Coordinates of C-alpha atoms in Angstrom, one line a residue:
M1 CA 33.8 170.9 82.7
K2 CA 33.5 172.2 79.1
T3 CA 31.1 170.7 76.5
A4 CA 32.5 170.2 73.0
A5 CA 31.8 167.8 70.1
F6 CA 33.5 164.5 70.4
G7 CA 36.7 164.4 68.4
T8 CA 37.5 168.2 68.8
W9 CA 38.5 168.2 72.5
E10 CA 41.7 169.9 73.3
S11 CA 44.3 167.6 74.7
S12 CA 47.5 167.7 76.7
V13 CA 48.5 164.4 75.2
T14 CA 50.5 165.7 72.2
A15 CA 51.9 163.6 69.5
E16 CA 55.4 164.3 70.7
M17 CA 54.5 162.8 74.1
A18 CA 52.7 159.8 72.7
A19 CA 55.7 159.0 70.5
G20 CA 58.1 159.6 73.3
A21 CA 56.3 156.8 75.2
G22 CA 56.6 154.3 72.3
G23 CA 59.8 152.5 73.4
E24 CA 59.7 148.8 74.4
I25 CA 61.8 146.8 77.0
N26 CA 62.6 143.2 76.1
Q27 CA 65.3 140.6 76.1
V28 CA 66.0 140.5 79.9
C29 CA 69.2 138.6 81.1
L30 CA 70.0 137.8 84.7
S31 CA 73.4 136.6 85.8
D32 CA 75.6 136.8 88.9
G33 CA 73.0 139.0 90.7
E34 CA 73.0 141.5 87.7
I35 CA 70.1 142.4 85.5
V36 CA 70.6 143.4 81.8
W37 CA 67.9 144.4 79.4
A38 CA 67.4 145.8 75.9
E39 CA 65.1 148.7 75.1
T40 CA 64.1 150.4 71.9
R41 CA 64.3 154.2 72.0
P42 CA 62.5 156.1 69.3
Q43 CA 64.1 159.2 70.6
E44 CA 67.5 157.8 69.6
G45 CA 66.6 157.0 66.0
G46 CA 64.8 153.8 67.0
R47 CA 68.0 152.0 68.2
T48 CA 67.9 149.1 70.7
A49 CA 70.0 150.1 73.7
V50 CA 71.3 147.8 76.3
A51 CA 71.4 148.8 80.0
R52 CA 72.4 147.0 83.3
R53 CA 71.7 147.2 87.0
T54 CA 74.7 145.9 88.8
R55 CA 74.8 143.9 91.9
G56 CA 75.5 147.0 93.8
G57 CA 72.3 148.7 92.4
I58 CA 74.1 151.0 90.0
L59 CA 72.3 151.7 86.6
E60 CA 74.5 152.1 83.5
E61 CA 74.5 151.9 79.7
L62 CA 76.4 149.0 78.1
L63 CA 76.2 150.1 74.5
P64 CA 77.1 153.8 73.6
E65 CA 75.2 155.5 70.8
P66 CA 74.9 154.7 68.0
L67 CA 75.4 151.0 68.7
S68 CA 72.1 148.9 68.5
A69 CA 71.6 145.3 69.5
V70 CA 69.2 143.9 66.8
S71 CA 68.9 140.5 65.0
K72 CA 67.5 140.8 61.5
L73 CA 66.7 137.1 61.3
A74 CA 63.0 137.0 60.6
Y75 CA 61.4 139.3 63.2
G76 CA 64.5 139.1 65.5
G77 CA 64.7 138.4 69.2
G78 CA 67.5 136.9 71.4
A79 CA 70.0 139.5 70.1
I80 CA 71.7 139.7 73.5
A81 CA 73.1 137.3 76.1
Y82 CA 74.9 138.1 79.4
Q83 CA 77.0 135.9 81.6
H84 CA 79.8 136.5 84.1
W85 CA 79.9 140.3 83.5
T86 CA 80.3 139.9 79.7
L87 CA 77.7 141.0 77.2
Y88 CA 77.2 139.3 73.9
F89 CA 75.2 141.0 71.3
I90 CA 74.4 141.1 67.6
D91 CA 75.1 144.5 66.0
A92 CA 72.2 145.9 64.0
K93 CA 74.4 147.4 61.2
D94 CA 76.8 144.4 60.3
Q95 CA 74.8 141.6 62.1
C96 CA 78.2 140.3 63.4
L97 CA 78.4 138.9 67.0
Y98 CA 80.3 141.0 69.6
Q99 CA 81.2 140.8 73.1
R100 CA 81.6 143.6 75.7
V101 CA 83.9 142.5 78.6
A102 CA 83.8 143.7 82.2
T103 CA 86.3 146.4 81.4
G104 CA 84.1 147.9 78.9
E105 CA 86.3 146.8 75.9
M106 CA 84.3 145.6 72.8
M107 CA 85.6 142.9 70.5
R108 CA 84.0 141.4 67.4
I109 CA 83.6 137.7 67.5
T110 CA 82.3 136.8 64.0
A111 CA 83.5 138.2 60.7
P112 CA 81.1 140.0 58.3
S113 CA 79.3 137.4 56.2
N114 CA 75.9 136.5 54.7
R115 CA 74.9 134.9 57.9
L116 CA 72.2 136.2 60.3
F117 CA 72.1 135.0 63.9
A118 CA 69.4 135.0 66.7
D119 CA 68.3 133.3 69.9
L120 CA 71.7 133.6 71.6
Q121 CA 72.6 131.2 74.5
V122 CA 76.1 131.1 76.3
D123 CA 77.4 127.8 77.6
R124 CA 78.3 127.8 81.3
T125 CA 82.0 128.2 80.7
G126 CA 81.6 131.2 78.4
S127 CA 83.5 129.5 75.6
Y128 CA 80.6 128.9 73.1
I129 CA 77.6 130.7 72.0
L130 CA 74.8 128.6 70.7
C131 CA 72.2 130.2 68.4
V132 CA 70.0 130.0 65.3
C133 CA 71.7 130.8 62.0
E134 CA 70.3 131.7 58.7
E135 CA 72.8 131.9 55.7
R136 CA 71.9 133.3 52.3
I137 CA 73.2 131.2 49.6
P138 CA 74.0 133.0 46.2
D139 CA 71.6 132.1 43.4
T140 CA 69.2 130.2 45.6
V141 CA 65.7 131.2 47.0
A142 CA 65.8 129.4 50.2
P143 CA 68.3 130.3 52.9
R144 CA 70.2 127.6 54.8
T145 CA 68.9 127.5 58.4
S146 CA 70.8 125.7 61.2
I147 CA 71.7 125.7 64.8
V148 CA 75.3 126.6 65.3
S149 CA 77.9 126.9 68.0
I150 CA 80.3 129.8 67.8
N151 CA 83.6 129.7 69.4
V152 CA 84.0 132.9 71.4
A153 CA 87.8 133.0 71.2
T154 CA 88.2 132.2 67.5
G155 CA 84.9 133.2 66.0
E156 CA 84.6 129.8 64.2
V157 CA 80.9 129.0 63.4
R158 CA 80.3 125.3 63.5
D159 CA 77.1 123.6 62.4
I160 CA 75.3 121.5 64.9
L161 CA 72.0 121.0 63.1
H162 CA 70.7 121.7 59.7
G163 CA 68.3 120.4 57.1
R164 CA 65.0 121.7 58.2
D165 CA 63.4 124.9 57.1
F166 CA 63.4 126.4 60.6
Y167 CA 64.9 126.0 64.0
S168 CA 64.5 127.8 67.3
S169 CA 65.1 127.7 71.0
P170 CA 68.4 125.9 71.3
R171 CA 68.7 125.3 75.1
L172 CA 71.5 123.6 76.9
N173 CA 71.2 121.9 80.3
R174 CA 73.3 123.2 83.1
A175 CA 76.1 120.8 82.5
G176 CA 76.3 121.8 78.7
T177 CA 76.0 118.2 77.7
E178 CA 72.3 118.0 76.5
L179 CA 70.6 120.1 74.0
A180 CA 66.9 120.7 73.5
W181 CA 65.5 122.5 70.4
L182 CA 62.5 123.1 68.2
E183 CA 62.3 122.5 64.4
W184 CA 59.6 122.7 61.8
D185 CA 59.2 123.0 57.9
H186 CA 57.2 125.1 55.6
P187 CA 54.2 125.7 55.3
S188 CA 53.9 125.5 59.2
M189 CA 54.4 128.4 61.5
P190 CA 55.6 128.0 65.2
W191 CA 52.1 128.3 66.4
F192 CA 50.7 125.8 64.0
G193 CA 53.1 122.8 64.6
T194 CA 56.7 122.3 65.8
E195 CA 58.7 119.4 67.1
L196 CA 60.8 119.2 70.1
F197 CA 64.1 117.2 70.1
V198 CA 66.7 116.4 72.6
A199 CA 70.3 115.1 72.0
T200 CA 73.7 114.9 73.7
V201 CA 76.0 117.5 72.4
D202 CA 79.7 118.3 72.1
L203 CA 80.0 122.1 71.5
A204 CA 83.6 121.8 70.6
T205 CA 83.2 119.4 67.8
G206 CA 79.6 120.3 67.0
I207 CA 78.6 116.6 67.2
I208 CA 75.2 115.6 68.5
D209 CA 74.3 112.0 69.4
E210 CA 71.2 110.0 70.4
A211 CA 68.8 112.6 69.1
R212 CA 65.2 111.8 69.8
R213 CA 61.9 113.6 69.2
V214 CA 60.2 114.3 72.6
A215 CA 56.9 115.9 71.4
G216 CA 55.2 117.8 68.8
N217 CA 54.0 117.3 65.2
E218 CA 52.4 119.4 62.5
H219 CA 49.3 119.8 64.6
E220 CA 50.9 120.4 67.9
A221 CA 52.7 123.7 68.6
I222 CA 55.6 123.4 71.2
A223 CA 57.3 126.4 72.7
Q224 CA 59.9 127.3 75.2
P225 CA 61.9 124.3 76.1
G226 CA 63.8 124.9 79.4
W227 CA 65.8 122.8 81.7
S228 CA 65.3 122.9 85.4
L229 CA 68.5 123.8 87.1
Y230 CA 67.5 121.9 90.2
T231 CA 66.4 118.5 88.8
G232 CA 67.8 118.6 85.2
E233 CA 64.4 117.8 83.8
L234 CA 63.1 119.3 80.6
Y235 CA 60.0 121.5 80.6
F236 CA 58.1 123.0 77.7
I237 CA 54.7 124.5 76.7
S238 CA 52.4 122.5 74.4
D239 CA 48.9 123.0 73.0
A240 CA 48.2 119.2 72.8
S241 CA 45.1 119.8 75.0
G242 CA 43.9 122.7 73.0
W243 CA 45.5 125.3 75.3
W244 CA 49.1 126.2 75.8
N245 CA 50.0 124.4 79.1
L246 CA 53.2 123.5 80.8
Y247 CA 54.6 119.9 80.4
R248 CA 57.5 117.8 81.8
Y249 CA 59.6 115.4 79.9
D250 CA 60.5 112.2 82.0
A251 CA 63.7 111.0 80.2
R252 CA 63.9 107.8 82.3
A253 CA 60.4 106.7 81.1
D254 CA 60.7 108.5 77.8
R255 CA 57.3 110.0 78.5
V256 CA 55.7 113.4 78.4
R257 CA 53.4 114.4 81.3
P258 CA 51.4 117.5 81.7
V259 CA 52.4 119.7 84.7
L260 CA 48.8 120.9 84.9
T261 CA 45.8 121.0 82.6
W262 CA 44.1 124.4 82.5
D263 CA 41.8 126.0 80.0
A264 CA 44.1 128.9 79.6
D265 CA 47.1 129.8 77.5
F266 CA 50.5 130.1 79.3
T267 CA 52.2 131.7 76.3
R268 CA 51.5 133.6 73.0
A269 CA 52.5 133.2 69.4
A270 CA 56.3 133.1 69.0
W271 CA 56.8 135.8 66.4
N272 CA 60.2 136.5 68.1
F273 CA 63.1 134.4 69.1
G274 CA 64.0 134.1 72.8
M275 CA 60.5 134.4 74.4
S276 CA 60.2 133.4 78.1
T277 CA 56.7 133.3 79.8
Y278 CA 57.7 131.0 82.6
A279 CA 60.8 130.7 84.8
F280 CA 62.0 128.4 87.6
V281 CA 62.0 129.6 91.1
D282 CA 63.2 126.4 92.8
A283 CA 62.8 122.6 92.4
S284 CA 59.2 122.7 93.1
Y285 CA 57.9 126.0 91.6
V286 CA 57.8 128.0 88.5
V287 CA 56.5 131.5 88.0
A288 CA 54.4 131.7 84.8
T289 CA 52.0 134.0 82.8
M290 CA 48.5 132.9 82.2
Y291 CA 45.9 134.6 80.1
D292 CA 42.4 134.6 81.7
G293 CA 39.4 136.8 81.4
G294 CA 41.2 139.3 79.0
Q295 CA 44.2 139.7 81.3
W296 CA 47.7 138.2 81.6
K297 CA 48.2 137.0 85.2
L298 CA 51.4 136.2 87.0
V299 CA 50.9 132.9 88.8
L300 CA 53.1 130.5 91.0
V301 CA 52.8 126.8 89.7
N302 CA 53.5 124.0 91.9
L303 CA 55.5 121.4 89.8
V304 CA 54.9 118.6 92.2
H305 CA 51.1 118.8 92.6
G306 CA 50.3 120.5 89.3
E307 CA 48.5 123.4 91.0
I308 CA 48.4 127.2 90.8
T309 CA 49.1 128.1 94.3
N310 CA 49.3 131.9 94.2
H311 CA 48.5 134.9 92.0
L312 CA 51.3 137.5 92.0
A313 CA 51.2 141.1 91.0
P314 CA 47.4 141.4 90.7
G315 CA 47.7 145.0 89.4
L316 CA 49.1 143.8 86.2
T317 CA 47.1 142.9 83.2
E318 CA 49.8 142.5 80.5
I319 CA 52.9 140.4 81.1
S320 CA 55.4 139.8 78.2
E321 CA 58.4 138.3 79.7
V322 CA 59.5 136.4 82.9
R323 CA 63.0 135.5 83.8
S324 CA 64.8 134.1 86.9
D325 CA 68.3 133.9 88.3
V326 CA 67.8 130.9 90.5
D327 CA 71.4 131.1 92.0
N328 CA 70.8 134.6 93.4
G329 CA 67.1 134.4 94.0
Y330 CA 65.9 137.1 91.5
I331 CA 62.9 137.1 89.4
A332 CA 62.4 139.7 86.4
V333 CA 59.0 140.6 85.0
I334 CA 58.1 142.8 82.1
G335 CA 54.5 144.0 82.4
G336 CA 52.0 146.7 82.7
S337 CA 48.3 147.7 83.0
P338 CA 45.9 150.2 81.5
T339 CA 47.2 152.8 83.7
T340 CA 50.9 151.7 83.9
A341 CA 53.2 151.9 80.9
Q342 CA 55.5 148.9 80.2
T343 CA 57.7 148.3 83.1
L344 CA 60.6 146.2 84.1
F345 CA 60.1 144.8 87.6
I346 CA 62.6 142.8 89.8
A347 CA 61.8 140.7 92.8
H348 CA 64.2 139.4 95.3
G349 CA 61.5 138.2 97.7
P350 CA 57.7 138.5 97.5
R351 CA 57.5 142.1 96.3
L352 CA 57.9 143.5 92.8
D353 CA 60.0 146.6 92.6
V354 CA 60.1 148.9 89.5
L355 CA 63.6 148.8 88.0
R356 CA 62.9 150.6 84.6
Q357 CA 59.8 152.0 82.8
T358 CA 59.7 152.9 79.1
A359 CA 57.8 156.1 80.1
R360 CA 55.5 157.3 82.8
A361 CA 51.8 157.2 81.9
L362 CA 51.2 160.7 80.5
S363 CA 48.5 161.3 83.1
M364 CA 47.8 159.2 86.3
D365 CA 44.5 161.2 86.7
F366 CA 41.8 158.6 86.5
L367 CA 39.5 161.2 85.0
A368 CA 41.9 161.6 82.0
T369 CA 42.9 158.1 81.4
S370 CA 40.7 155.8 79.5
V371 CA 40.7 152.2 80.9
P372 CA 39.3 149.5 78.6
S373 CA 36.6 147.0 79.4
L374 CA 36.4 143.6 77.8
L375 CA 33.7 143.1 75.2
A376 CA 32.6 139.5 74.5
F377 CA 30.3 139.9 71.4
P378 CA 28.4 137.5 69.1
T379 CA 29.8 137.0 65.7
G380 CA 29.6 134.6 62.7
N381 CA 28.7 131.0 63.0
G382 CA 27.1 131.6 66.3
E383 CA 30.5 132.1 67.9
T384 CA 31.9 134.8 70.4
A385 CA 34.7 137.1 69.6
Y386 CA 36.6 139.6 71.9
A387 CA 37.6 143.3 71.9
F388 CA 38.7 146.0 74.4
S389 CA 36.5 149.1 74.5
Y390 CA 38.1 152.4 75.4
P391 CA 35.7 155.2 76.1
P392 CA 36.5 158.9 75.3
R393 CA 38.1 160.4 78.4
N394 CA 39.2 163.9 79.3
A395 CA 39.2 165.7 82.7
E396 CA 38.2 168.9 81.1
F397 CA 35.8 168.0 78.4
Q398 CA 32.5 166.2 77.9
G399 CA 30.4 165.5 74.7
P400 CA 27.2 167.1 74.0
A401 CA 24.1 165.4 75.6
G402 CA 22.8 162.6 73.3
E403 CA 25.8 162.6 71.1
K404 CA 27.9 159.5 70.6
P405 CA 31.6 159.6 69.8
P406 CA 33.2 158.7 66.5
V407 CA 35.0 155.3 66.9
I408 CA 38.4 153.9 65.8
V409 CA 38.4 150.2 65.4
I410 CA 42.0 148.7 65.6
A411 CA 42.9 145.4 63.9
H412 CA 46.1 144.1 65.4
G413 CA 49.0 142.7 63.3
G414 CA 50.0 139.0 63.0
P415 CA 47.3 138.0 62.2
T416 CA 48.2 135.2 64.7
S417 CA 48.9 137.6 67.5
A418 CA 46.9 139.6 70.0
T419 CA 46.4 143.1 71.3
K420 CA 47.8 144.4 74.6
T421 CA 46.3 146.1 77.5
T422 CA 49.4 147.9 78.8
Y423 CA 49.0 151.7 79.0
R424 CA 49.5 153.0 75.4
A425 CA 49.8 156.7 75.0
A426 CA 49.0 156.2 71.3
I427 CA 45.5 155.1 72.3
Q428 CA 45.2 157.8 75.0
F429 CA 46.1 160.3 72.2
W430 CA 42.7 159.4 70.6
T431 CA 40.5 158.9 73.6
N432 CA 41.7 162.2 75.1
R433 CA 40.5 164.1 72.1
G434 CA 36.9 162.5 72.2
F435 CA 37.3 159.3 70.1
A436 CA 36.1 155.9 71.3
V437 CA 38.5 153.1 70.5
I438 CA 37.6 149.5 70.0
D439 CA 40.8 147.2 69.9
V440 CA 39.7 143.8 68.5
D441 CA 41.0 140.3 69.4
Y442 CA 39.4 138.8 66.4
R443 CA 39.2 135.0 65.8
G444 CA 42.7 133.9 65.0
S445 CA 44.1 135.8 68.0
T446 CA 46.2 134.1 70.7
G447 CA 45.2 133.8 74.2
Y448 CA 41.9 132.1 73.8
G449 CA 43.0 128.6 73.0
R450 CA 43.8 126.5 69.9
A451 CA 40.2 126.4 68.5
Y452 CA 40.0 130.1 68.5
R453 CA 43.4 130.5 66.9
D454 CA 42.6 128.0 64.2
A455 CA 39.3 129.7 63.3
L456 CA 41.4 131.8 60.9
D457 CA 42.5 128.8 58.9
G458 CA 41.5 129.4 55.3
K459 CA 39.4 132.4 56.4
W460 CA 41.8 135.3 56.7
G461 CA 40.0 138.3 55.3
I462 CA 36.7 136.9 56.2
V463 CA 36.3 136.0 60.0
D464 CA 38.8 138.7 61.2
V465 CA 36.9 141.4 59.1
E466 CA 33.6 140.0 60.3
D467 CA 34.7 140.3 63.9
C468 CA 35.8 143.9 63.3
V469 CA 32.5 144.7 61.8
N470 CA 30.5 143.0 64.5
A471 CA 32.5 144.6 67.3
V472 CA 31.7 148.1 66.2
R473 CA 28.1 147.2 65.6
Y474 CA 27.8 145.7 69.0
A475 CA 29.5 148.8 70.5
A476 CA 27.1 151.1 68.7
E477 CA 24.0 149.1 69.7
H478 CA 25.2 149.4 73.4
G479 CA 25.5 153.1 73.1
L480 CA 29.3 153.3 73.1
C481 CA 29.9 155.0 69.8
D482 CA 28.4 156.6 66.6
L483 CA 28.4 153.9 63.8
S484 CA 28.0 156.6 61.2
R485 CA 31.6 157.9 62.1
A486 CA 33.4 154.5 62.3
I487 CA 37.0 154.3 61.3
I488 CA 39.1 151.2 61.0
R489 CA 42.9 151.2 61.3
G490 CA 45.7 148.6 61.4
G491 CA 49.3 147.7 60.5
S492 CA 50.8 144.9 58.7
A493 CA 48.3 142.0 58.8
G494 CA 45.9 144.5 60.5
G495 CA 46.4 146.7 57.5
F496 CA 45.1 143.9 55.3
T497 CA 42.1 143.5 57.6
T498 CA 41.5 147.2 57.4
L499 CA 41.5 147.3 53.6
A500 CA 39.5 144.0 53.3
A501 CA 36.9 145.6 55.7
L502 CA 36.6 148.6 53.5
A503 CA 36.5 146.5 50.2
F504 CA 33.9 144.0 51.3
H505 CA 31.7 145.8 54.0
D506 CA 29.9 149.2 53.9
V507 CA 30.4 150.0 57.6
F508 CA 33.4 152.1 58.0
R509 CA 33.7 155.7 56.8
A510 CA 37.5 156.1 56.7
G511 CA 40.6 153.9 57.0
A512 CA 44.3 154.1 58.1
C513 CA 46.6 151.5 56.8
S514 CA 50.3 151.1 58.0
Y515 CA 52.6 148.9 56.0
G516 CA 49.5 146.8 55.2
I517 CA 48.8 144.1 52.6
G518 CA 46.5 144.8 49.6
D519 CA 47.5 142.1 47.2
L520 CA 47.7 138.5 48.5
T521 CA 48.6 137.2 45.0
T522 CA 52.1 138.6 45.2
L523 CA 52.7 138.6 49.0
S524 CA 54.4 135.2 49.2
N525 CA 57.0 136.4 46.6
D526 CA 57.3 139.8 48.2
T527 CA 57.8 138.8 51.8
H528 CA 60.7 137.2 53.8
W529 CA 61.5 133.5 54.2
F530 CA 59.8 133.1 57.6
E531 CA 56.4 134.1 56.3
S532 CA 56.7 133.1 52.7
R533 CA 54.4 130.1 53.2
Y534 CA 52.2 131.6 56.0
L535 CA 49.4 132.2 53.5
D536 CA 49.1 128.5 52.6
R537 CA 47.2 128.1 55.9
L538 CA 45.3 131.4 55.9
V539 CA 44.0 131.7 52.3
A540 CA 44.0 129.0 49.7
E541 CA 45.8 129.9 46.6
E542 CA 42.7 129.9 44.4
D543 CA 41.0 132.3 46.7
R544 CA 43.7 135.0 47.0
K545 CA 42.7 137.2 44.1
A546 CA 39.1 137.2 45.3
R547 CA 40.2 138.0 48.8
S548 CA 42.7 140.8 47.8
P549 CA 41.4 144.4 48.3
V550 CA 43.4 145.6 45.3
H551 CA 41.5 143.4 43.0
N552 CA 38.1 144.3 44.5
M553 CA 38.1 148.1 44.3
E554 CA 34.4 148.3 43.5
G555 CA 33.6 148.0 47.2
F556 CA 35.7 151.1 48.3
N557 CA 33.7 154.2 48.9
C558 CA 35.6 156.1 51.6
P559 CA 39.0 157.9 52.0
V560 CA 42.1 156.0 53.2
I561 CA 45.4 157.1 54.5
F562 CA 48.5 154.9 54.0
F563 CA 51.9 154.9 55.9
Q564 CA 54.8 152.9 54.6
G565 CA 58.4 152.3 55.3
S566 CA 60.8 152.5 52.3
E567 CA 63.0 149.5 53.6
D568 CA 60.1 147.2 54.5
K569 CA 61.1 143.6 53.6
A570 CA 58.0 141.9 55.1
V571 CA 55.4 144.2 53.3
P572 CA 57.3 146.3 50.6
P573 CA 56.1 149.6 49.5
S574 CA 54.7 148.2 46.3
Q575 CA 51.8 146.8 48.2
A576 CA 50.7 150.3 49.4
E577 CA 51.5 151.9 46.2
K578 CA 49.3 149.6 44.2
M579 CA 46.4 150.4 46.6
V580 CA 47.0 154.1 46.4
A581 CA 47.0 154.1 42.6
A582 CA 43.9 152.0 42.5
L583 CA 42.0 154.2 44.8
R584 CA 43.0 157.4 43.0
T585 CA 42.0 155.9 39.7
K586 CA 38.5 155.3 41.2
G587 CA 38.5 158.9 42.5
I588 CA 38.6 158.1 46.1
E589 CA 41.0 160.2 48.3
A590 CA 44.1 158.2 49.1
D591 CA 46.9 159.8 51.1
Y592 CA 50.3 158.3 51.1
V593 CA 53.2 158.9 53.5
L594 CA 56.3 157.1 52.7
F595 CA 59.1 157.1 55.4
D596 CA 62.6 156.8 54.0
G597 CA 64.8 154.3 55.8
E598 CA 62.0 152.7 57.9
G599 CA 61.3 149.0 57.9
H600 CA 58.3 147.0 58.9
G601 CA 57.0 149.1 61.9
F602 CA 58.2 152.6 62.6
K603 CA 61.0 153.1 65.1
R604 CA 62.0 156.7 64.8
R605 CA 60.3 159.2 67.0
E606 CA 59.9 161.8 64.3
N607 CA 58.1 159.4 62.1
M608 CA 55.9 158.2 65.0
I609 CA 54.9 161.8 65.6
R610 CA 54.1 162.5 62.1
V611 CA 51.8 159.4 61.8
L612 CA 49.7 160.6 64.7
E613 CA 49.5 164.2 63.4
E614 CA 48.8 163.2 59.9
E615 CA 46.1 160.6 60.9
L616 CA 44.4 163.1 63.3
A617 CA 44.3 165.8 60.5
F618 CA 43.0 163.2 58.1
Y619 CA 40.1 162.2 60.5
R620 CA 39.2 165.8 61.3
R621 CA 39.0 166.7 57.6
V622 CA 36.9 163.6 56.7
F623 CA 34.4 164.1 59.5
D624 CA 34.6 167.9 59.7
L625 CA 35.8 167.8 63.3
N626 CA 36.7 171.5 63.8

């Protein structure tokens, strides 16, 4: 084994390989024994393709290039639906609703308009599509949000509900006679407080009747209503207990009862429409995801006794989606582990079989793959925060005796979100070159209960930053890294945490910010409708200037590199450009890379490659890693 300075190791994990492993599988649909899914493909310009495995086991593409199934309503989700050999999808380009029938013919259902659709559900007859709609009204700031039914034959869009700021999760019972849905108003977000309603519905007329609120309020976050196809009962996830647990609505008694009470979260923050983290197996069981000890676990829940009766797929640590086809006995699971890239599994019985993988792990050699360990470390107010520590790992190199590696601290986006433990080639890109990586689930992250999530209220830019600082100090104290060569990086909200850490703490010696926030005072006006009041909960208006990195430049004393998409609607380029100008005025190195045509998050393979290459060159220059 060769000895070389950390951060200089030669690596077979190229930027091209890491970018090629950057796709994502989501939006699984099961019908008539067939499995359909969407997957983002950086190598195809970032488009979202749709594929199918037929009942006979044949794999085929349903959308030819350049067609892409994407909803642009907020952060999207639920852009496809599949039933009786017909695919329904929202076209990324014109945002119209289309159908692809069994013969392969494609037809547009809705005409071009100023409407955006998401969260598609098809009624059992295939006559109507139920979905969330956002309509831009000329000369008004606020869009008109509603739940609508769309006549598949005529394309007529008919309002079922409107009047609230937001709707999501319209779910029909099997008979198509009852509708459940979620709604909420600004300044709430779906992980702060939502309300669950039920009503009888006539899709042909759009008339609802006997609407009643089942659960939820501004302090209780409800998620994922779903009807049991066996008993007709309504289930949902609520954090009323302080944890996102599974509940049942007893319509006869008009009463909500917990299925189980467990100090664990069974879902995560609903940033996208159409999430599914539990699915019915039969009248007595659901298969569900549960976060425990830094891992997402797949468990079997007994609905009758309120017990977890079995842990499934013990090798997985990250599970993002669970679906079922109860009529044909299929379960679909999207998951992965530190040594397994994101994978779509299918079960028709007790065993999970691989159906589709975004990319093979770049090296299955344990000596070359960095596997994270969970750090529980002390932080502010005597509390505990969490992070995942990835050590440098390379089968051919080791660091000099007594030397500790430079470290990259990652602040995830959201901020009400969480990091993932699925194999990520973009992390192995760094660890294989001799960098340590600390991926922080700062206070405010999901998976650790309501109190941990609410710890960010009013304190964004304080507790998240504090946790990133304390994570790297803890790691350095335990010999995991060299604190004098500490880097912080993040995207979106994580970009804000990155910049705030550099502005208000003298710990990090370099930073990398992707489509991040530098000025909180203008963010509410700059960003889209969904997040336009998010700040109300995170930072009081009177504190925003004092908390904004761009207004506190005196604390900056190290170089920063910025990556930005020209078409970003959530965090526009003006945010990065203000920061770059302010740093350069102060005489601090500020590199700026603008990607034409990219939005919030980079989807094109060539741009993902350039980010890694530019960032590596930047760190090696800053720390003289030659």
